[in-house]
Amino acid sequence: MCLGVPGEVLELDGQEARVDFRGAEKWVRTDVVGDDLAVGDYVLNHAGFAIRKIPEEQVERTVELYEQAAAPVDAGETG
Amino acid sequence: MTASDTLEFRDPDRAGRLVDRLGSLVEETGPLRVMHVCGSHEEAIAEFGLRSVLPEGLTVAMGPGCPVCVTDLPEVDEAVALAEAGHTVATYGDMVRVPGSEKSLADASAAGADVRTVYSAGEAVELAEELDREVVFFATGFETTAAPTATVLREGPPSNFSVLSAHKYVPPAMDVVAAHPDTRIDGFLAAGHAATITGVDPLEEVVDRHGLPVVVGGFEPLDILLGLVRLVEDVRDGAAAVTNAYPRCVSEAGNPAAQAALWEVFERVPGEWRGIAEVPDATLRLREAYAEYDARRRFDVETPDGDGRATDCICGEIMAGRAGPEDCPLFGEECTPDSPVGACMVSDEGPCRITQEYGGRR
């Protein structure tokens, strides 16, 4: 019940959104997402409710975080 | 995420470099033991075989992160009693087979009771709209499912709908586990999705009380490795602080809309976490303003007095990170996914079920 799944918003209708979960589509509630949604946004979903809009810039930032953690500046690479 | 984004979160080359980094960090720190508190973390760790690539000295223990597993026996008994009394009981699929003192909801259903599996709190309300009878939503899970339960109650569901709340709130349970003298941990990998709702403030309290670093981690393989790198760095640096290693889903303040719904409807009261301990303020009860929807007030629920805990099941010790599934005498013998004795073998997020499906630690 507690597994969170990210998906892409395909359609909005009132307090509900049709979301693509890597190929499976489902309607989820958007009452508590706490943000304005548009088609194409990514949302994190839990038990039929979107609980967070995932900002696109944060997806890019995540990759930077991986890189920083793998090769930290305090490991001696600084010039 | 798109396919390419997904690959970015699972890229083997990056994973290899993060694992190398962990290796050199653990050489600096010496052996250490950290704990995660989320069934989704355990599932991802097991599914992607992460324990097999972690450095020898780093132990990642499972904590009380499976919501099904920490739902207390008497709470299951209440749901069974309501179903047997002739009411429709709706609940999440993984609760149905969890044994109570004498029986599970599946047993009650086999004997003729009306037990329905729902995917969300919204579906439970829809069921009440369709049926001309009482529908009790046996509401389980942490912050991430409690906020949706709160949302449907705020909307004024039909009068034949009620909630049997077994919702739990994670941070105080981290306190209890950290305070236990037999639990030796150097830091927590906190559950990213619960923090999506609450933000990082409640975790600051855990840090303050125990002086342990807490890192909020995501659920893709690279998210978990990143979280572990940050956590081991904090242990090495003696940094008792909260670090957010999952910023794409967790903001400092969390989700205020979800928090508003959660705390308008629920209050924190003392309650038992199955097999672990009574936690002073980590069970969520409906507030007075929502008493009319509280199944415990609407119905006179009679449950068995017997002590159903008298088995060799060590779920509680496992959920508290003091033992592993293979330490249990029942594991894989009397207790299997087809015939579970304890809740830890029932849920997809249960440590015993995961260990049974994906194999042991190494």
Coordinates of C-alpha atoms in Angstrom, one line a residue:
Chain A
M1 CA 0.0 0.0 0.0
C2 CA 2.9 2.3 0.7
L3 CA 4.8 2.0 -2.6
G4 CA 5.2 5.4 -4.2
V5 CA 5.1 5.5 -8.0
P6 CA 6.0 8.4 -10.3
G7 CA 4.0 8.9 -13.4
E8 CA 3.2 11.5 -16.2
V9 CA -0.1 13.4 -16.2
L10 CA -2.0 12.7 -19.4
E11 CA -5.3 14.4 -18.7
L12 CA -6.9 16.6 -15.9
D13 CA -10.5 16.6 -14.9
G14 CA -11.4 18.5 -11.7
Q15 CA -9.6 16.9 -8.8
E16 CA -8.5 13.9 -10.8
A17 CA -5.7 13.2 -13.2
R18 CA -5.2 10.4 -15.7
V19 CA -1.6 9.3 -15.1
D20 CA 0.7 7.1 -17.2
F21 CA 2.8 4.8 -14.9
R22 CA 5.3 3.4 -17.3
G23 CA 2.7 2.1 -19.6
A24 CA -0.2 1.5 -17.2
E25 CA -2.8 4.3 -17.0
K26 CA -4.8 5.1 -13.9
W27 CA -6.9 8.0 -12.6
V28 CA -5.5 9.4 -9.4
R29 CA -6.8 12.2 -7.0
T30 CA -5.0 15.5 -7.0
D31 CA -6.6 17.1 -3.9
V32 CA -3.5 17.0 -1.8
V33 CA -0.8 17.4 -4.4
G34 CA -0.4 21.0 -3.2
D35 CA 0.5 22.4 -6.6
D36 CA -1.0 23.4 -9.9
L37 CA -0.7 20.5 -12.4
A38 CA -0.6 20.6 -16.2
V39 CA -0.5 17.8 -18.8
G40 CA 3.0 16.6 -19.1
D41 CA 3.9 17.1 -15.4
Y42 CA 5.3 14.3 -13.4
V43 CA 3.7 13.4 -10.1
L44 CA 4.6 11.0 -7.3
N45 CA 1.6 8.9 -6.3
H46 CA 0.6 6.9 -3.3
A47 CA -2.5 4.7 -3.0
G48 CA -4.5 6.6 -5.6
F49 CA -3.4 10.1 -4.6
A50 CA -0.8 12.3 -6.2
I51 CA 1.3 13.6 -3.3
R52 CA 3.9 15.7 -5.0
K53 CA 4.6 17.3 -8.4
I54 CA 8.1 16.5 -9.4
P55 CA 9.8 19.6 -10.8
E56 CA 11.6 18.9 -14.0
E57 CA 14.7 20.9 -12.9
Q58 CA 15.0 18.6 -9.9
V59 CA 15.2 15.6 -12.1
E60 CA 18.3 17.1 -13.7
R61 CA 19.6 18.1 -10.4
T62 CA 19.4 14.5 -9.1
V63 CA 21.9 13.4 -11.7
E64 CA 24.2 16.1 -10.6
L65 CA 23.8 14.9 -7.0
Y66 CA 24.8 11.4 -8.0
E67 CA 27.9 12.7 -9.8
Q68 CA 28.9 14.9 -6.8
A69 CA 28.5 12.0 -4.4
A70 CA 30.6 9.7 -6.5
A71 CA 33.4 12.2 -6.9
P72 CA 33.3 14.6 -4.0
V73 CA 35.5 17.7 -4.0
D74 CA 36.9 16.6 -0.6
A75 CA 38.4 13.5 -2.2
G76 CA 41.3 15.5 -3.5
E77 CA 40.3 16.3 -7.1
T78 CA 40.2 20.1 -6.5
G79 CA 42.8 22.0 -8.4
Chain B
M1 CA 9.8 9.5 -15.7
T2 CA 10.6 8.9 -19.3
A3 CA 12.6 5.8 -20.2
S4 CA 15.9 7.8 -20.4
D5 CA 15.2 9.4 -17.0
T6 CA 14.6 6.0 -15.5
L7 CA 17.9 4.8 -16.9
E8 CA 19.6 7.8 -15.3
F9 CA 18.3 6.7 -11.9
R10 CA 19.6 3.1 -12.5
D11 CA 22.8 3.7 -14.6
P12 CA 25.2 0.9 -13.7
D13 CA 28.3 3.1 -14.3
R14 CA 27.1 5.7 -11.8
A15 CA 26.1 3.0 -9.4
G16 CA 29.6 1.5 -9.6
R17 CA 31.2 4.8 -8.8
L18 CA 28.8 5.4 -5.9
V19 CA 29.6 1.9 -4.6
D20 CA 33.4 2.6 -4.9
R21 CA 32.9 5.8 -3.0
L22 CA 31.0 4.0 -0.3
G23 CA 33.9 1.5 -0.1
S24 CA 36.5 4.2 0.5
L25 CA 34.3 5.9 3.0
V26 CA 33.8 2.7 5.0
E27 CA 37.5 2.2 5.0
E28 CA 37.8 5.5 6.8
T29 CA 34.9 4.9 9.3
G30 CA 35.4 1.3 10.0
P31 CA 32.4 -1.1 10.2
L32 CA 29.0 0.6 10.7
R33 CA 25.4 -0.2 10.8
V34 CA 22.6 2.0 9.5
M35 CA 18.9 1.5 9.4
H36 CA 16.2 2.3 6.9
V37 CA 12.6 2.7 8.0
C38 CA 10.7 2.0 4.8
G39 CA 9.3 -1.1 3.2
S40 CA 9.9 0.5 -0.2
H41 CA 13.6 0.8 0.6
E42 CA 13.8 -2.8 1.6
E43 CA 12.1 -3.9 -1.6
A44 CA 14.4 -1.8 -3.8
I45 CA 17.5 -3.0 -1.9
A46 CA 16.5 -6.6 -2.3
E47 CA 15.2 -6.3 -5.9
F48 CA 18.4 -4.7 -7.2
G49 CA 20.6 -6.8 -5.0
L50 CA 22.2 -3.8 -3.5
R51 CA 23.4 -5.6 -0.3
S52 CA 25.6 -7.8 -2.4
V53 CA 27.6 -4.8 -3.8
L54 CA 27.8 -2.8 -0.6
P55 CA 31.2 -2.8 1.2
E56 CA 31.7 -5.6 3.7
G57 CA 31.7 -3.2 6.7
L58 CA 28.4 -1.5 5.9
T59 CA 25.3 -3.2 7.3
V60 CA 21.9 -1.8 6.2
A61 CA 19.3 -3.0 8.7
M62 CA 15.6 -3.0 8.2
G63 CA 13.6 -0.9 10.6
P64 CA 9.9 -0.5 11.4
G65 CA 9.0 0.6 7.9
C66 CA 6.4 -1.9 6.7
P67 CA 2.9 -0.4 7.6
V68 CA 1.2 -3.7 7.3
C69 CA 3.7 -5.3 9.7
V70 CA 3.3 -2.7 12.4
T71 CA -0.5 -2.8 12.4
D72 CA -1.3 -4.2 15.8
L73 CA -3.1 -7.5 16.3
P74 CA -6.1 -6.0 18.1
E75 CA -6.5 -3.6 15.2
V76 CA -6.8 -6.5 12.8
D77 CA -9.2 -8.1 15.3
E78 CA -11.4 -5.1 15.2
A79 CA -11.6 -5.2 11.5
V80 CA -12.4 -8.9 11.6
A81 CA -15.1 -8.3 14.2
L82 CA -16.8 -5.6 12.1
A83 CA -16.8 -7.8 9.1
E84 CA -18.2 -10.7 11.1
A85 CA -20.9 -8.3 12.5
G86 CA -22.2 -8.0 8.9
H87 CA -20.6 -4.7 7.8
T88 CA -18.6 -4.4 4.6
V89 CA -15.0 -3.9 5.4
A90 CA -12.8 -2.3 2.7
T91 CA -9.1 -2.2 3.0
Y92 CA -5.8 -2.3 1.1
G93 CA -5.0 -5.6 -0.5
D94 CA -2.0 -6.4 1.6
M95 CA -4.0 -6.2 4.9
V96 CA -6.5 -9.0 4.0
R97 CA -4.3 -11.9 4.8
V98 CA -2.7 -10.5 7.9
P99 CA -3.5 -12.8 10.9
G100 CA -5.3 -11.3 13.9
S101 CA -5.5 -13.1 17.2
E102 CA -7.7 -15.8 15.8
K103 CA -8.3 -15.0 12.2
S104 CA -7.6 -12.7 9.3
L105 CA -10.0 -10.8 7.1
A106 CA -9.4 -13.4 4.4
D107 CA -10.6 -16.1 6.9
A108 CA -13.7 -13.9 7.7
S109 CA -14.4 -13.5 4.0
A110 CA -14.1 -17.2 3.4
A111 CA -16.7 -17.7 6.1
G112 CA -19.1 -15.3 4.3
A113 CA -18.2 -11.8 5.5
D114 CA -18.1 -9.0 3.0
V115 CA -14.4 -7.9 2.7
R116 CA -13.4 -5.8 -0.2
T117 CA -10.0 -4.8 -1.5
V118 CA -9.6 -1.2 -2.4
Y119 CA -6.7 0.7 -4.1
S120 CA -7.4 4.0 -2.4
A121 CA -9.5 5.8 0.3
G122 CA -11.4 7.3 -2.6
E123 CA -12.5 3.8 -3.8
A124 CA -13.7 2.9 -0.3
V125 CA -16.0 6.0 -0.4
E126 CA -17.2 5.0 -3.9
L127 CA -18.1 1.6 -2.5
A128 CA -20.2 3.3 0.3
E129 CA -22.0 5.3 -2.4
E130 CA -22.8 2.1 -4.3
L131 CA -23.9 0.0 -1.4
D132 CA -26.9 0.3 0.8
R133 CA -25.1 -0.8 3.9
E134 CA -22.4 0.2 6.3
V135 CA -18.9 0.4 4.8
V136 CA -16.0 0.5 7.2
F137 CA -12.6 1.5 5.7
F138 CA -9.9 -0.3 7.6
A139 CA -7.3 2.5 7.1
T140 CA -3.7 1.5 7.5
G141 CA -0.3 2.9 6.6
F142 CA 1.8 5.9 7.4
E143 CA 1.6 9.6 6.5
T144 CA 1.4 8.8 2.8
T145 CA -1.9 6.9 3.1
A146 CA -3.2 8.9 6.2
A147 CA -3.3 12.1 4.2
P148 CA -5.6 10.6 1.6
T149 CA -7.9 9.1 4.3
A150 CA -8.1 12.6 5.8
T151 CA -8.9 14.1 2.4
V152 CA -12.0 11.9 1.8
L153 CA -13.3 12.6 5.4
R154 CA -12.9 16.3 4.9
E155 CA -15.2 16.1 1.8
G156 CA -18.1 14.7 3.8
P157 CA -18.5 11.1 2.7
P158 CA -21.9 9.3 2.8
S159 CA -23.3 8.6 6.2
N160 CA -22.8 4.8 5.8
F161 CA -19.1 5.3 5.5
S162 CA -16.7 5.1 8.5
V163 CA -13.0 4.7 9.2
L164 CA -11.3 2.2 11.4
S165 CA -8.0 4.0 11.7
A166 CA -4.8 2.0 12.2
H167 CA -2.7 4.8 10.7
K168 CA 0.7 5.3 12.1
Y169 CA 3.1 8.2 12.1
V170 CA 6.8 7.3 11.5
P171 CA 9.2 9.7 13.3
P172 CA 8.3 8.8 16.9
A173 CA 8.9 5.1 16.1
M174 CA 12.4 6.0 14.9
D175 CA 12.8 7.5 18.4
V176 CA 11.7 4.4 20.1
V177 CA 14.0 2.2 18.0
A178 CA 17.0 4.5 18.4
A179 CA 16.5 4.6 22.2
H180 CA 16.3 0.9 22.6
P181 CA 19.5 -0.4 24.3
D182 CA 19.7 -3.4 22.0
T183 CA 19.5 -1.4 18.8
R184 CA 23.0 -0.4 17.7
I185 CA 22.8 2.0 14.8
D186 CA 25.0 4.8 13.5
G187 CA 22.4 6.6 11.4
F188 CA 19.0 6.4 9.7
L189 CA 18.1 6.3 6.0
A190 CA 14.7 8.0 6.4
A191 CA 11.7 7.2 4.2
G192 CA 11.5 9.7 1.4
H193 CA 7.8 9.4 0.7
A194 CA 6.7 10.0 4.3
A195 CA 9.0 13.1 4.2
T196 CA 7.3 14.2 1.0
I197 CA 4.3 14.8 3.2
T198 CA 5.9 16.0 6.4
G199 CA 9.0 17.7 5.2
V200 CA 12.2 17.3 7.2
D201 CA 11.3 19.1 10.5
P202 CA 10.0 16.0 12.3
L203 CA 13.3 14.3 11.5
E204 CA 15.3 17.2 13.0
E205 CA 13.7 16.1 16.3
V206 CA 15.1 12.6 15.9
V207 CA 18.5 14.0 15.3
D208 CA 18.3 16.3 18.3
R209 CA 17.3 13.6 20.6
H210 CA 19.7 10.9 19.6
G211 CA 22.6 12.7 18.0
L212 CA 22.4 10.4 15.0
P213 CA 22.6 11.6 11.4
V214 CA 19.4 11.1 9.3
V215 CA 19.4 11.1 5.5
V216 CA 16.2 11.3 3.5
G217 CA 16.6 8.9 0.6
G218 CA 14.7 8.1 -2.6
F219 CA 13.9 4.7 -4.0
E220 CA 15.7 4.2 -7.3
P221 CA 18.9 2.2 -6.9
L222 CA 21.1 5.3 -7.4
D223 CA 18.9 7.2 -4.9
I224 CA 19.6 4.6 -2.2
L225 CA 23.3 4.5 -2.9
L226 CA 23.4 8.3 -2.9
G227 CA 21.6 8.3 0.4
L228 CA 24.0 5.8 1.9
V229 CA 27.0 7.8 0.7
R230 CA 25.6 11.0 2.4
L231 CA 24.8 9.0 5.5
V232 CA 28.3 7.4 5.8
E233 CA 29.8 10.8 5.2
D234 CA 27.8 12.3 8.0
V235 CA 28.8 9.4 10.3
R236 CA 32.4 10.0 9.4
D237 CA 32.1 13.7 10.0
G238 CA 30.2 13.3 13.3
A239 CA 27.5 15.4 11.7
A240 CA 24.3 14.9 13.6
A241 CA 22.0 16.5 11.1
V242 CA 19.3 15.9 8.5
T243 CA 20.5 15.7 4.9
N244 CA 18.0 15.6 2.1
A245 CA 19.3 13.3 -0.6
Y246 CA 15.9 13.1 -2.4
P247 CA 15.2 16.7 -3.2
R248 CA 13.2 15.9 -6.4
C249 CA 10.4 14.6 -4.1
V250 CA 11.1 16.1 -0.7
S251 CA 11.1 19.8 0.0
E252 CA 12.1 21.3 3.3
A253 CA 8.5 22.1 4.3
G254 CA 7.0 19.0 2.8
N255 CA 3.5 19.2 1.3
P256 CA 1.5 21.8 3.3
A257 CA -1.8 20.9 1.7
A258 CA -1.4 17.2 2.7
Q259 CA -0.3 18.2 6.2
A260 CA -3.3 20.5 6.6
A261 CA -5.6 17.6 5.7
L262 CA -3.7 15.2 7.9
W263 CA -3.7 17.2 11.1
E264 CA -7.2 18.6 10.7
V265 CA -8.6 15.1 10.8
F266 CA -6.1 13.1 12.9
E267 CA -4.4 13.5 16.2
R268 CA -1.5 11.6 17.6
V269 CA -2.2 9.2 20.5
P270 CA -0.3 6.4 22.2
G271 CA -0.5 3.0 20.5
E272 CA 1.1 -0.3 20.0
W273 CA 3.3 -1.0 17.0
R274 CA 3.0 -4.7 16.5
G275 CA 5.7 -6.5 18.4
I276 CA 7.9 -3.5 18.8
A277 CA 6.6 -1.3 21.6
E278 CA 4.0 1.1 22.6
V279 CA 4.9 4.3 21.0
P280 CA 3.7 7.4 22.9
D281 CA 2.4 9.5 20.0
A282 CA 2.6 7.6 16.8
T283 CA -0.9 6.2 16.2
L284 CA -3.4 8.4 14.4
R285 CA -6.9 8.7 15.8
L286 CA -9.8 10.7 14.3
R287 CA -10.3 14.0 16.0
E288 CA -13.5 14.8 17.9
A289 CA -14.7 16.8 14.9
Y290 CA -14.8 13.7 12.8
A291 CA -16.1 11.4 15.5
E292 CA -19.2 10.6 13.5
Y293 CA -17.0 8.8 11.0
D294 CA -15.0 6.9 13.6
A295 CA -16.0 3.2 13.3
R296 CA -14.9 2.7 17.0
R297 CA -17.5 5.1 18.1
R298 CA -20.2 4.1 15.7
F299 CA -20.0 0.4 16.5
D300 CA -19.6 -1.6 19.6
V301 CA -16.6 -3.6 18.5
E302 CA -16.0 -6.7 20.5
T303 CA -12.6 -8.5 19.9
P304 CA -11.1 -11.7 21.3
D305 CA -9.4 -11.5 24.7
G306 CA -7.0 -14.2 23.9
D307 CA -3.3 -13.5 23.6
G308 CA -2.7 -14.2 20.0
R309 CA 0.9 -13.2 20.4
A310 CA 1.9 -16.5 22.0
T311 CA 3.8 -17.8 19.0
D312 CA 7.5 -18.0 18.1
C313 CA 7.0 -15.3 15.5
I314 CA 9.7 -12.6 16.0
C315 CA 8.2 -10.0 13.7
G316 CA 8.6 -7.3 16.3
E317 CA 12.3 -8.0 16.8
I318 CA 12.8 -8.0 13.0
M319 CA 10.8 -4.7 12.6
A320 CA 12.9 -3.1 15.3
G321 CA 16.1 -4.1 13.5
R322 CA 17.2 -6.4 16.3
A323 CA 17.0 -9.7 14.3
G324 CA 16.8 -10.7 10.7
P325 CA 14.1 -13.0 9.1
E326 CA 16.5 -15.9 9.0
D327 CA 16.9 -15.7 12.8
C328 CA 13.2 -16.7 13.2
P329 CA 12.6 -20.4 13.8
L330 CA 9.4 -20.2 11.8
F331 CA 10.9 -18.6 8.7
G332 CA 10.5 -20.7 5.6
E333 CA 9.2 -23.6 7.7
E334 CA 5.9 -22.9 9.3
C335 CA 5.8 -19.4 8.0
T336 CA 5.8 -19.0 4.2
P337 CA 4.2 -16.5 1.8
D338 CA 1.4 -19.1 1.1
S339 CA 0.8 -19.7 4.8
P340 CA 2.1 -16.7 6.7
V341 CA 2.2 -16.7 10.5
G342 CA 3.4 -13.1 10.9
A343 CA 2.6 -9.9 9.1
C344 CA 6.2 -9.6 8.0
M345 CA 5.6 -12.6 5.6
V346 CA 2.3 -11.2 4.3
S347 CA 3.0 -7.8 2.9
D348 CA 5.1 -7.1 -0.3
E349 CA 6.9 -4.7 2.0
G350 CA 7.4 -7.2 4.8
P351 CA 11.0 -8.1 5.5
C352 CA 10.4 -11.8 5.7
R353 CA 8.4 -11.9 2.5
I354 CA 11.1 -9.9 0.7
T355 CA 13.8 -12.2 2.0
Q356 CA 11.8 -15.2 1.0
E357 CA 11.4 -13.8 -2.5
Y358 CA 14.8 -12.3 -3.2
G359 CA 17.0 -14.3 -0.9
G360 CA 19.1 -13.5 2.1
R361 CA 21.4 -10.6 2.8
R362 CA 24.4 -11.9 0.9

